[in-house]
Every structure is written in structure tokens, then in C-alpha cells.
PDB file of C-alpha atoms in Angstrom:
ATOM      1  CA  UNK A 145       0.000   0.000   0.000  1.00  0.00           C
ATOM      2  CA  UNK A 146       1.208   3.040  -0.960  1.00  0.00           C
ATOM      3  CA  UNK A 147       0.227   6.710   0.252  1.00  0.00           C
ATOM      4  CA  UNK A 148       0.703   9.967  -1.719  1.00  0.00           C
ATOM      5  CA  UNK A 149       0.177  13.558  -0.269  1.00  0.00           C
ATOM      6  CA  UNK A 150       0.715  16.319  -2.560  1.00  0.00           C
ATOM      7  CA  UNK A 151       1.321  19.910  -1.621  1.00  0.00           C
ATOM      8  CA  UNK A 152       2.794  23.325  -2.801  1.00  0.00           C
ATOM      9  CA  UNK A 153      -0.200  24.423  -5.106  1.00  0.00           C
ATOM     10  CA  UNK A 154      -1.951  27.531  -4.636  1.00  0.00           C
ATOM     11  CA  UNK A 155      -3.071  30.931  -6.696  1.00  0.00           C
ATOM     12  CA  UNK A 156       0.019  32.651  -8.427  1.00  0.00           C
ATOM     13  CA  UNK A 157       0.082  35.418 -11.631  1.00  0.00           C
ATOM     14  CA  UNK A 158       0.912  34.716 -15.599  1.00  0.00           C
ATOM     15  CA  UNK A 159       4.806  34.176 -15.466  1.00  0.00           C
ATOM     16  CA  UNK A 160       5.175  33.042 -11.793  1.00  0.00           C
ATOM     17  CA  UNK A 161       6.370  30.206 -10.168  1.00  0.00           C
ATOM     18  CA  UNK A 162       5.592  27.313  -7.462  1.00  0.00           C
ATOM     19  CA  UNK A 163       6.766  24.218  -6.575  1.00  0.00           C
ATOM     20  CA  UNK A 164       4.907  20.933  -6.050  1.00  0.00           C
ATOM     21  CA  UNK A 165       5.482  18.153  -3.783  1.00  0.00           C
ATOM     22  CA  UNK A 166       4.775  14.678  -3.268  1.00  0.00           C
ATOM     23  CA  UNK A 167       5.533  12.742  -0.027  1.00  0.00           C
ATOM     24  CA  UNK A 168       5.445   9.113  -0.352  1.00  0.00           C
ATOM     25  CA  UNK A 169       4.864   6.533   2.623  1.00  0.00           C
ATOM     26  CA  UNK A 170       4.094   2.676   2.895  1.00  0.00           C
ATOM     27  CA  UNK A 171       5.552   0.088   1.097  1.00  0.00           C
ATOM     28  CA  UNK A 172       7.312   1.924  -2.228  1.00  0.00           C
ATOM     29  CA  UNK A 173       9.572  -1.007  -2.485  1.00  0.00           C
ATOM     30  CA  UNK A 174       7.906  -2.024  -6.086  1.00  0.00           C
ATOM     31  CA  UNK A 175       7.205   1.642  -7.151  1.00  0.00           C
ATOM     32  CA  UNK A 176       9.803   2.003 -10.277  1.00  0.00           C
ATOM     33  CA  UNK A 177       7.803   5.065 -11.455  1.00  0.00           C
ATOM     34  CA  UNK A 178       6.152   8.558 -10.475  1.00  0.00           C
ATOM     35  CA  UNK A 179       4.473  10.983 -12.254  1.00  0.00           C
ATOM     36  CA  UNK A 180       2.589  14.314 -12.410  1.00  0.00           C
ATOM     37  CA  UNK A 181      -1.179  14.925 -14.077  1.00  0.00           C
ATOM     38  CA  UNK A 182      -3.113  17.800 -14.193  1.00  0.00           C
ATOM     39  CA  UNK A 183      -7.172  17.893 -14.547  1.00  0.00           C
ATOM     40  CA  UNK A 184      -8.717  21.016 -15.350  1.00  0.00           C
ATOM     41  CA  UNK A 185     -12.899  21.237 -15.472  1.00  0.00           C
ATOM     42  CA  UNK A 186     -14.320  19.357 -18.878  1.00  0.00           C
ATOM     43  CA  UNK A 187     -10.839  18.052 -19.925  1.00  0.00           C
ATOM     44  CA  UNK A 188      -9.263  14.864 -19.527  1.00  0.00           C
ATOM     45  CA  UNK A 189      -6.652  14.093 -17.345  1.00  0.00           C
ATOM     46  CA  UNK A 190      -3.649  15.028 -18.502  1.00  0.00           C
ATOM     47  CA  UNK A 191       0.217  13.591 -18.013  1.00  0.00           C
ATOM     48  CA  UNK A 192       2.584  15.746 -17.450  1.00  0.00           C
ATOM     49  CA  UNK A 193       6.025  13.980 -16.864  1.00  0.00           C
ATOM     50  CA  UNK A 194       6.759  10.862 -15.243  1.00  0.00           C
ATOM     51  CA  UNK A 195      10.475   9.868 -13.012  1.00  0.00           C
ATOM     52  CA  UNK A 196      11.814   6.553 -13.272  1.00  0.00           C
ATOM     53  CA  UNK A 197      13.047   5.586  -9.724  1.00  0.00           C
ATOM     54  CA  UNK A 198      17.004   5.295 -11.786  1.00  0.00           C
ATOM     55  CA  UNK A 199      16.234   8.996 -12.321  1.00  0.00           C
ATOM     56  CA  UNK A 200      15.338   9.052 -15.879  1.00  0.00           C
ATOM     57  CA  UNK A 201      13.092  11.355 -16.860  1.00  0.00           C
ATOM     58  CA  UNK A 202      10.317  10.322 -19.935  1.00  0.00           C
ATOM     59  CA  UNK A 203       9.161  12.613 -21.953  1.00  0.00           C
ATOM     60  CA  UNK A 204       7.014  16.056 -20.813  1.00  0.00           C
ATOM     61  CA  UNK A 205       3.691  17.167 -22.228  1.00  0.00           C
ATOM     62  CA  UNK A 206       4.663  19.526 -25.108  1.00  0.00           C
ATOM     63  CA  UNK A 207       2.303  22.489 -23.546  1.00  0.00           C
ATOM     64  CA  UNK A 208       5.109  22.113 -20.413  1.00  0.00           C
ATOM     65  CA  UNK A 209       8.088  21.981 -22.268  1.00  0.00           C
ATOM     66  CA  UNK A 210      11.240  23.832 -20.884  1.00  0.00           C
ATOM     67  CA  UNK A 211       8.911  25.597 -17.753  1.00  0.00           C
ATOM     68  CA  UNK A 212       8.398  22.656 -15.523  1.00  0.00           C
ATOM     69  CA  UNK A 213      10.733  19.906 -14.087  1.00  0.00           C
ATOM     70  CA  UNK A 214      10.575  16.647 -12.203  1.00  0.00           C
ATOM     71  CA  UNK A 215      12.744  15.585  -9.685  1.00  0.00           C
ATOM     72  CA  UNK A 216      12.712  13.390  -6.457  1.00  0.00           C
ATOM     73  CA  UNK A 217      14.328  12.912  -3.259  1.00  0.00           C
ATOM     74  CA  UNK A 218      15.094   9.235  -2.781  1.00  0.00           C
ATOM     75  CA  UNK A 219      16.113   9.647   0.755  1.00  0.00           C
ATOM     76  CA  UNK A 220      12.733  11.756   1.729  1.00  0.00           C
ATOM     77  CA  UNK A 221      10.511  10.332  -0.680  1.00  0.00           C
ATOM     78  CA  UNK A 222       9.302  12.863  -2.201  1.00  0.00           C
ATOM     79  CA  UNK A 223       8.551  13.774  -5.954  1.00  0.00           C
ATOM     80  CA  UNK A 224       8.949  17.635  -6.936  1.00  0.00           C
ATOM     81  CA  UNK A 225       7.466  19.215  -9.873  1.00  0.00           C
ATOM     82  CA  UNK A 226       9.217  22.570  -9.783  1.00  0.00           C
ATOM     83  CA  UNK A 227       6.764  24.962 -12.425  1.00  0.00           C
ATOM     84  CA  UNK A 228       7.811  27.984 -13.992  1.00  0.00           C
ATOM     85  CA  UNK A 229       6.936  30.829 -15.878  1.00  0.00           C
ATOM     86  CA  UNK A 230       3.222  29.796 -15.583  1.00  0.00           C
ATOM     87  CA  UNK A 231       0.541  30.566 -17.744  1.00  0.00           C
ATOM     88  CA  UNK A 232      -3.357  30.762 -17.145  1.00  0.00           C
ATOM     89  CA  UNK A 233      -3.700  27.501 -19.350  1.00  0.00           C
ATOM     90  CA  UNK A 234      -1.813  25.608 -16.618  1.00  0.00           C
ATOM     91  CA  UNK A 235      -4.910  26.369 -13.916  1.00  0.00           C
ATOM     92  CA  UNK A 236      -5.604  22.968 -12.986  1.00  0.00           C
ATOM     93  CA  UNK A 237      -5.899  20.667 -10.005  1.00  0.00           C
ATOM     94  CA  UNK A 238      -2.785  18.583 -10.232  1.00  0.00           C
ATOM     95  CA  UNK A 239      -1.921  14.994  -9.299  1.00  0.00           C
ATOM     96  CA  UNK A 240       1.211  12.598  -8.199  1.00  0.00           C
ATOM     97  CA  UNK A 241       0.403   9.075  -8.727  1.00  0.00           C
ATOM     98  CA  UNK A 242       2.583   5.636  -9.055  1.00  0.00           C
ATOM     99  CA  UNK A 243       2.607   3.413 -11.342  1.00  0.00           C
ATOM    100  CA  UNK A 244       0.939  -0.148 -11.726  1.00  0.00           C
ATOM    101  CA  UNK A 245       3.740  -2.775 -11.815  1.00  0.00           C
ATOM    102  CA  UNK A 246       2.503  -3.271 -15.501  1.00  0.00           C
ATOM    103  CA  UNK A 247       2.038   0.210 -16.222  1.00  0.00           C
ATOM    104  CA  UNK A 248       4.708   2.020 -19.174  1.00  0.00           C
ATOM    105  CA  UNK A 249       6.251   4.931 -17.402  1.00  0.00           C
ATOM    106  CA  UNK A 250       5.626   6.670 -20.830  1.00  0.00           C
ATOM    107  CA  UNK A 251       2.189   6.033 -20.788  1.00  0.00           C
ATOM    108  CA  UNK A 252      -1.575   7.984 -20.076  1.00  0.00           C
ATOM    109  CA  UNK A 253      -3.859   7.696 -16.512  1.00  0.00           C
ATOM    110  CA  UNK A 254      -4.494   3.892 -16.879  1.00  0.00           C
ATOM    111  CA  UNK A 255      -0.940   2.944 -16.184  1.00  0.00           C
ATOM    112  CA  UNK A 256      -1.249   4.813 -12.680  1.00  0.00           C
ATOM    113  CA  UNK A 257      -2.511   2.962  -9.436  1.00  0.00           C
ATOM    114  CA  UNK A 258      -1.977   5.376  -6.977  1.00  0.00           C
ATOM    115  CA  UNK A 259      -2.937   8.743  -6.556  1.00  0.00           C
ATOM    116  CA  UNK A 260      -2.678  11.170  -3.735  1.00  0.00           C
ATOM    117  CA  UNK A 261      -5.607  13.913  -3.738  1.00  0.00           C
ATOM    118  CA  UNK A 262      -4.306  16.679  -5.206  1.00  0.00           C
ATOM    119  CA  UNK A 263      -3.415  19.770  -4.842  1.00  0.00           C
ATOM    120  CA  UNK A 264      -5.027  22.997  -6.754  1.00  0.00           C
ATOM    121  CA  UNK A 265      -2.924  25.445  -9.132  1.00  0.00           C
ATOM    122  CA  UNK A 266      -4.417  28.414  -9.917  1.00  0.00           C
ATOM    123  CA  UNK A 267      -2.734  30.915 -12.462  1.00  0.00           C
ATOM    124  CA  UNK A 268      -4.338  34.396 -13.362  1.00  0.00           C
ATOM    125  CA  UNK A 269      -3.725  37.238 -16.000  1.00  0.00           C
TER     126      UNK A 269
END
């Protein structure tokens, strides 16, 4: 069983910053990959990046492209997602999850067992 608490998220301006986190507890022994989604009202769930526990990174959502970053802390397990230069499009309640032993790190939602309750962004012009 594994537990995920995010925190970090809160209202900011266009071209601000904030940093997410993600503290992990239980039995992460099998977890081999986090990641970060973001929901927004009447869209779909969207990935934004995914960490391999190695430290690879897979690939970010183009719309996040050289503004955000993932990262973790092995030794306090916790999962960053440090967000810059933020726009209003990125207004979204955002998500850490882990993924399902069978789930691609590359992949969508469905790959993703575990998910801590997320914490709200909130970026105005």
C-alpha cells in the first residue's frame, strides 16, 4: 500500500512560479515510477512527466516543455514538480500518482494505481 500527499499548489500570476510536492509513505519497495497529471474542469486528465526511480526522466507534455521539471528525493521520498513561468492555461488541479507494476512509465492515466488527492494550481492574467 502506498500513500501519496501532494502539496505546494496555490493561486500565483501569468509568469510566476511554485513548486509541487509529493511525499510518499508505505511500502514503495515495487514503485519504479512517479508521475505528475493535471485535470482542469471538462478536460481529460492530462500527463505531465513521469520519473523513473534510476532517475530518468520520460518525456514532458509539449504544452510544459522547458517551464516545468521533475525531480525526487530518494532519501525523503518525495517527488517535486518545480513549475515555472506559468501561464493561465496551466490552472488545474494537479496529481502525483505511481505506477501499476505493468504500467509504461511513458504512458496515459491507466498505467497509474496510486494517486494522492491533489493539490489545486491556480494561475491568473
Amino acid at each position: 500500500q502506498v500513500q501519496l500527499v501532494e502539496s505546494g499548489g496555490g493561486s500565483v500570476q501569468a509568469g510566476g512560479s511554485l513548486r509541487l510536492s509529493c511525499a510518499a509513505s508505505g511500502d514503495t519497495r515495487s514503485t519504479i515510477c512517479m508521475g505528475w497529471f493535471r485535470q482542469s474542469p471538462g478536460k481529460e486528465r492530462e500527463r505531465v512527466a513521469a520519473i523513473l526511480r534510476s532517475g530518468v526522466i520520460t518525456s514532458y507534455a509539449d504544452s510544459v516543455k522547458g517551464r516545468f521539471t521533475i525531480s525526487q528525493d530518494k532519501a525523503k521520498n518525495t517527488l517535486y514538480l518545480q513549475m515555472n513561468s506559468l501561464k493561465p492555461e496551466d490552472t488545474a488541479m494537479y496529481y502525483c500518482a505511481a505506477a501499476r507494476p505493468w504500467g509504461p512509465c511513458s504512458g496515459g492515466p491507466d498505467g497509474f494505481g496510486y494517486w494522492g488527492q491533489g493539490t489545486q494550481v491556480t494561475v491568473s492574467s
